[in-house]
Short mmCIF file of C-alpha atoms and ligand atoms in Angstrom, two decimals:
data_model
loop_
_atom_site.label_atom_id
_atom_site.label_comp_id
_atom_site.label_asym_id
_atom_site.label_seq_id
_atom_site.Cartn_x
_atom_site.Cartn_y
_atom_site.Cartn_z
CA MET U 587 1.50 33.70 -5.24
CA SER U 588 3.37 34.58 -2.07
CA SER U 589 6.10 32.49 -0.58
CA GLY U 590 8.09 31.96 2.59
CA GLY U 591 9.79 28.59 2.72
CA ASN U 592 7.04 27.31 4.94
CA GLU U 593 4.03 28.98 3.30
CA LEU U 594 2.60 29.46 -0.15
CA ALA U 595 -0.69 31.16 -1.01
CA ILE U 596 -2.57 30.15 -4.15
CA GLY U 597 -5.80 32.03 -4.70
CA LYS U 598 -7.72 31.88 -1.43
CA THR U 599 -5.87 28.81 -0.14
CA ARG U 600 -2.73 28.76 1.96
CA ILE U 601 -0.32 25.82 2.01
CA SER U 602 1.71 25.68 5.25
CA LEU U 603 4.47 23.37 6.44
CA ILE U 604 4.82 22.56 10.11
CA GLN U 605 6.91 20.12 12.08
CA GLY U 606 4.88 18.07 14.55
CA ASP U 607 2.39 15.33 15.31
CA ILE U 608 -0.59 15.21 12.93
CA THR U 609 -2.85 13.62 15.58
CA LYS U 610 -2.83 16.98 17.43
CA GLN U 611 -4.05 18.99 14.43
CA ALA U 612 -7.40 20.78 14.78
CA THR U 613 -8.09 20.97 11.04
CA ASP U 614 -11.47 19.73 9.74
CA VAL U 615 -9.75 16.57 8.53
CA ILE U 616 -6.40 14.85 8.90
CA VAL U 617 -5.11 12.38 6.32
CA ASN U 618 -3.89 8.93 7.30
CA ALA U 619 -1.15 7.14 5.34
CA ALA U 620 -3.02 3.85 5.70
CA ASN U 621 -2.49 0.44 4.12
CA SER U 622 -5.00 -1.40 1.93
CA SER U 623 -6.44 -3.42 4.82
CA LEU U 624 -7.53 -0.22 6.65
CA MET U 625 -6.94 -2.18 9.85
CA GLY U 626 -4.26 0.11 11.25
CA GLY U 627 -0.53 -0.42 11.36
CA GLY U 628 2.66 1.32 12.40
CA GLY U 629 3.86 4.88 11.88
CA VAL U 630 1.29 7.61 11.45
CA ASP U 631 -1.48 5.03 10.93
CA GLY U 632 -0.93 3.53 14.39
CA ALA U 633 -0.65 6.98 15.98
CA ILE U 634 -3.99 8.11 14.46
CA HIS U 635 -5.87 5.00 15.61
CA ARG U 636 -4.35 5.21 19.11
CA ALA U 637 -5.28 8.86 19.50
CA GLY U 638 -8.65 8.64 17.74
CA GLY U 639 -10.08 5.60 19.51
CA PRO U 640 -12.03 2.56 18.27
CA THR U 641 -14.82 4.27 16.29
CA ILE U 642 -12.39 5.03 13.47
CA LEU U 643 -11.45 1.35 13.14
CA ASP U 644 -15.14 0.36 13.30
CA GLU U 645 -15.92 2.59 10.34
CA CYS U 646 -12.88 1.30 8.45
CA ARG U 647 -14.11 -2.25 9.02
CA GLN U 648 -17.54 -1.35 7.64
CA ILE U 649 -16.00 0.23 4.56
CA VAL U 650 -13.87 -2.86 3.86
CA SER U 651 -16.84 -5.20 4.34
CA ARG U 652 -18.89 -3.08 1.88
CA THR U 653 -16.29 -2.35 -0.79
CA GLY U 654 -13.23 -4.48 -0.08
CA ARG U 655 -9.63 -3.44 0.45
CA LEU U 656 -8.63 0.09 -0.52
CA ASP U 657 -6.56 0.24 -3.71
CA THR U 658 -3.30 2.19 -3.74
CA GLY U 659 -3.95 5.80 -4.75
CA LYS U 660 -7.57 5.81 -3.52
CA ALA U 661 -9.08 7.49 -0.44
CA VAL U 662 -12.03 7.03 1.94
CA ILE U 663 -13.34 9.12 4.83
CA THR U 664 -14.37 8.26 8.41
CA THR U 665 -15.15 10.10 11.60
CA GLY U 666 -12.30 11.64 13.56
CA GLY U 667 -13.42 9.82 16.70
CA ASP U 668 -11.69 11.33 19.73
CA LEU U 669 -9.37 13.49 17.61
CA LYS U 670 -9.70 17.27 17.37
CA ALA U 671 -10.21 16.78 13.63
CA LYS U 672 -13.82 15.99 12.67
CA TYR U 673 -12.81 13.49 10.00
CA VAL U 674 -9.97 11.23 8.93
CA ILE U 675 -9.29 10.58 5.26
CA HIS U 676 -7.52 7.24 4.80
CA THR U 677 -5.43 6.93 1.68
CA VAL U 678 -2.89 4.37 0.52
CA GLY U 679 0.37 5.55 -0.95
CA PRO U 680 2.60 3.31 -3.06
CA VAL U 681 5.42 1.17 -1.73
CA TRP U 682 8.70 2.32 -3.30
CA HIS U 683 10.04 -0.30 -5.72
CA GLY U 684 12.72 1.87 -7.36
CA GLY U 685 10.55 4.35 -9.23
CA ASN U 686 9.59 2.42 -12.38
CA SER U 687 6.42 0.83 -11.05
CA GLY U 688 4.06 3.77 -11.35
CA GLU U 689 4.97 5.10 -7.91
CA ALA U 690 4.84 8.78 -8.87
CA GLU U 691 1.36 8.61 -10.40
CA LEU U 692 0.04 6.56 -7.47
CA LEU U 693 1.46 8.96 -4.91
CA SER U 694 0.00 11.91 -6.78
CA SER U 695 -3.34 10.10 -6.90
CA ALA U 696 -3.32 9.55 -3.11
CA TYR U 697 -3.03 13.31 -2.56
CA ARG U 698 -5.51 14.21 -5.33
CA GLU U 699 -8.19 11.74 -4.19
CA SER U 700 -7.84 13.05 -0.62
CA LEU U 701 -8.24 16.66 -1.78
CA LYS U 702 -11.29 15.70 -3.87
CA LEU U 703 -12.92 13.97 -0.92
CA ALA U 704 -12.30 16.96 1.36
CA THR U 705 -13.81 19.21 -1.32
CA ASP U 706 -16.86 16.92 -1.71
CA TYR U 707 -17.41 17.23 2.06
CA LYS U 708 -17.04 21.03 1.78
CA LEU U 709 -14.20 21.03 4.29
CA LYS U 710 -12.13 24.16 4.84
CA SER U 711 -8.91 22.76 6.30
CA ILE U 712 -6.85 19.59 5.87
CA SER U 713 -3.57 18.22 7.24
CA PHE U 714 -1.37 15.74 5.36
CA PRO U 715 1.52 13.63 6.63
CA SER U 716 4.38 12.76 4.29
CA ILE U 717 2.65 9.81 2.61
CA SER U 718 4.82 6.77 1.68
CA THR U 719 8.14 8.12 3.02
CA GLY U 720 8.21 5.99 6.19
CA ALA U 721 7.74 2.24 6.08
CA TYR U 722 6.89 2.42 2.35
CA GLY U 723 10.38 3.74 1.58
CA TYR U 724 9.64 6.52 -0.93
CA PRO U 725 12.64 8.90 -1.10
CA VAL U 726 11.66 12.14 0.65
CA PRO U 727 12.87 14.64 -2.02
CA GLU U 728 10.88 12.93 -4.80
CA ALA U 729 7.84 12.44 -2.59
CA ALA U 730 7.88 16.06 -1.37
CA GLU U 731 7.97 17.36 -4.94
CA ILE U 732 5.00 15.22 -5.95
CA ALA U 733 3.02 16.10 -2.81
CA LEU U 734 3.47 19.85 -3.24
CA GLU U 735 3.02 19.90 -7.02
CA THR U 736 -0.17 17.84 -6.77
CA VAL U 737 -1.66 20.22 -4.22
CA VAL U 738 -0.71 23.30 -6.24
CA GLU U 739 -2.15 21.79 -9.42
CA PHE U 740 -5.38 20.90 -7.60
CA LEU U 741 -5.72 24.45 -6.29
CA ARG U 742 -5.23 25.98 -9.73
CA ASP U 743 -8.71 24.68 -10.70
CA GLY U 744 -10.09 27.11 -8.11
CA LEU U 745 -13.04 24.84 -7.32
CA THR U 746 -12.15 23.86 -3.76
CA LEU U 747 -13.48 25.42 -0.57
CA LEU U 748 -10.26 24.47 1.21
CA GLN U 749 -8.65 27.52 2.78
CA GLU U 750 -5.84 25.85 4.74
CA ILE U 751 -3.67 22.92 3.69
CA PHE U 752 -1.04 21.80 6.18
CA PHE U 753 1.79 19.36 5.73
CA VAL U 754 2.61 18.08 9.20
CA LEU U 755 6.12 16.66 9.02
CA TYR U 756 7.18 14.54 11.94
CA ASP U 757 10.96 14.88 11.82
CA SER U 758 13.11 17.91 11.07
CA GLY U 759 14.89 16.25 8.12
CA THR U 760 11.60 15.70 6.31
CA TYR U 761 10.41 19.20 7.23
CA HIS U 762 13.53 20.79 5.73
CA VAL U 763 13.24 18.83 2.49
CA TYR U 764 9.61 19.93 2.06
CA SER U 765 10.61 23.52 2.86
CA THR U 766 13.32 23.51 0.17
CA LYS U 767 10.88 22.07 -2.39
CA LEU U 768 8.20 24.62 -1.50
CA THR U 769 10.68 27.46 -1.97
CA GLU U 770 11.67 26.05 -5.38
CA LEU U 771 8.04 25.72 -6.38
CA ALA U 772 7.30 29.31 -5.38
CA GLY U 773 10.30 30.67 -7.29
P1 ADP C 1254 4.02 4.96 4.93
O1 ADP C 1254 3.71 3.52 5.22
O2 ADP C 1254 3.03 5.60 3.99
O3 ADP C 1254 5.44 5.17 4.52
P2 ADP C 1254 4.58 5.88 7.68
O4 ADP C 1254 3.56 6.15 8.73
O5 ADP C 1254 5.51 4.75 7.88
O6 ADP C 1254 3.73 5.74 6.31
O7 ADP C 1254 5.44 7.19 7.43
C1 ADP C 1254 4.96 8.33 6.76
C2 ADP C 1254 5.50 9.57 7.44
O8 ADP C 1254 4.72 9.85 8.61
C3 ADP C 1254 6.95 9.46 7.94
O9 ADP C 1254 7.62 10.68 7.61
C4 ADP C 1254 6.79 9.33 9.45
O10 ADP C 1254 7.90 9.86 10.15
C5 ADP C 1254 5.58 10.21 9.66
N1 ADP C 1254 4.87 10.09 10.94
C6 ADP C 1254 4.88 9.09 11.86
N2 ADP C 1254 4.08 9.41 12.90
C7 ADP C 1254 3.56 10.64 12.65
C8 ADP C 1254 2.69 11.53 13.33
N3 ADP C 1254 2.15 11.23 14.53
N4 ADP C 1254 2.37 12.73 12.74
C9 ADP C 1254 2.89 13.06 11.54
N5 ADP C 1254 3.71 12.26 10.84
C10 ADP C 1254 4.05 11.08 11.38
#
């Protein structure tokens, strides 16, 4: 394991933190912090649909008509539409209700199911936003710890083809919290 504060290598995979807009990422897939309706919304969800165009929403609609609303902690994949990313993985993080409603396990599941889907599609690079820490109110320090630990645990299996995992944090406060947690995890 090597560490930096914004990078951590585990086996052949590198985890990197960057501050920026996930819709600009050229990774094979970007992850959307969606809601169960898959019909778009505010925050990163709105930004992804605006930048990616209507084909993403069309595919989301087809998924919902086939299998119904997406449960919290689950993930599905669509085209990336007009984005640089080839695909979008839509996952639903938990709404924060104080921490005693299974939030931690559901948040971990959202990351794990996304990583599994990317691995099933043999993708090499993925970008995550900070799931649940916007409108869904999850405290950033707790969410960052779960996000990073879930990724590290997933990589320890050594079965993924993913080479690059990015966390694209929109604001500097969130970026710095993730950076502190990554340093702790590497230590
Ligand atoms: P949730 O409903 O899961 O809380 P939000 O979209 O409200 O999702 O917020 C999740 C995180 O995504 C927040 O940290 C928010 O600042 C961030 N965010 C918003 N727009 C973007 C973007 N274009 N790229 C990356 N992150 C973004």
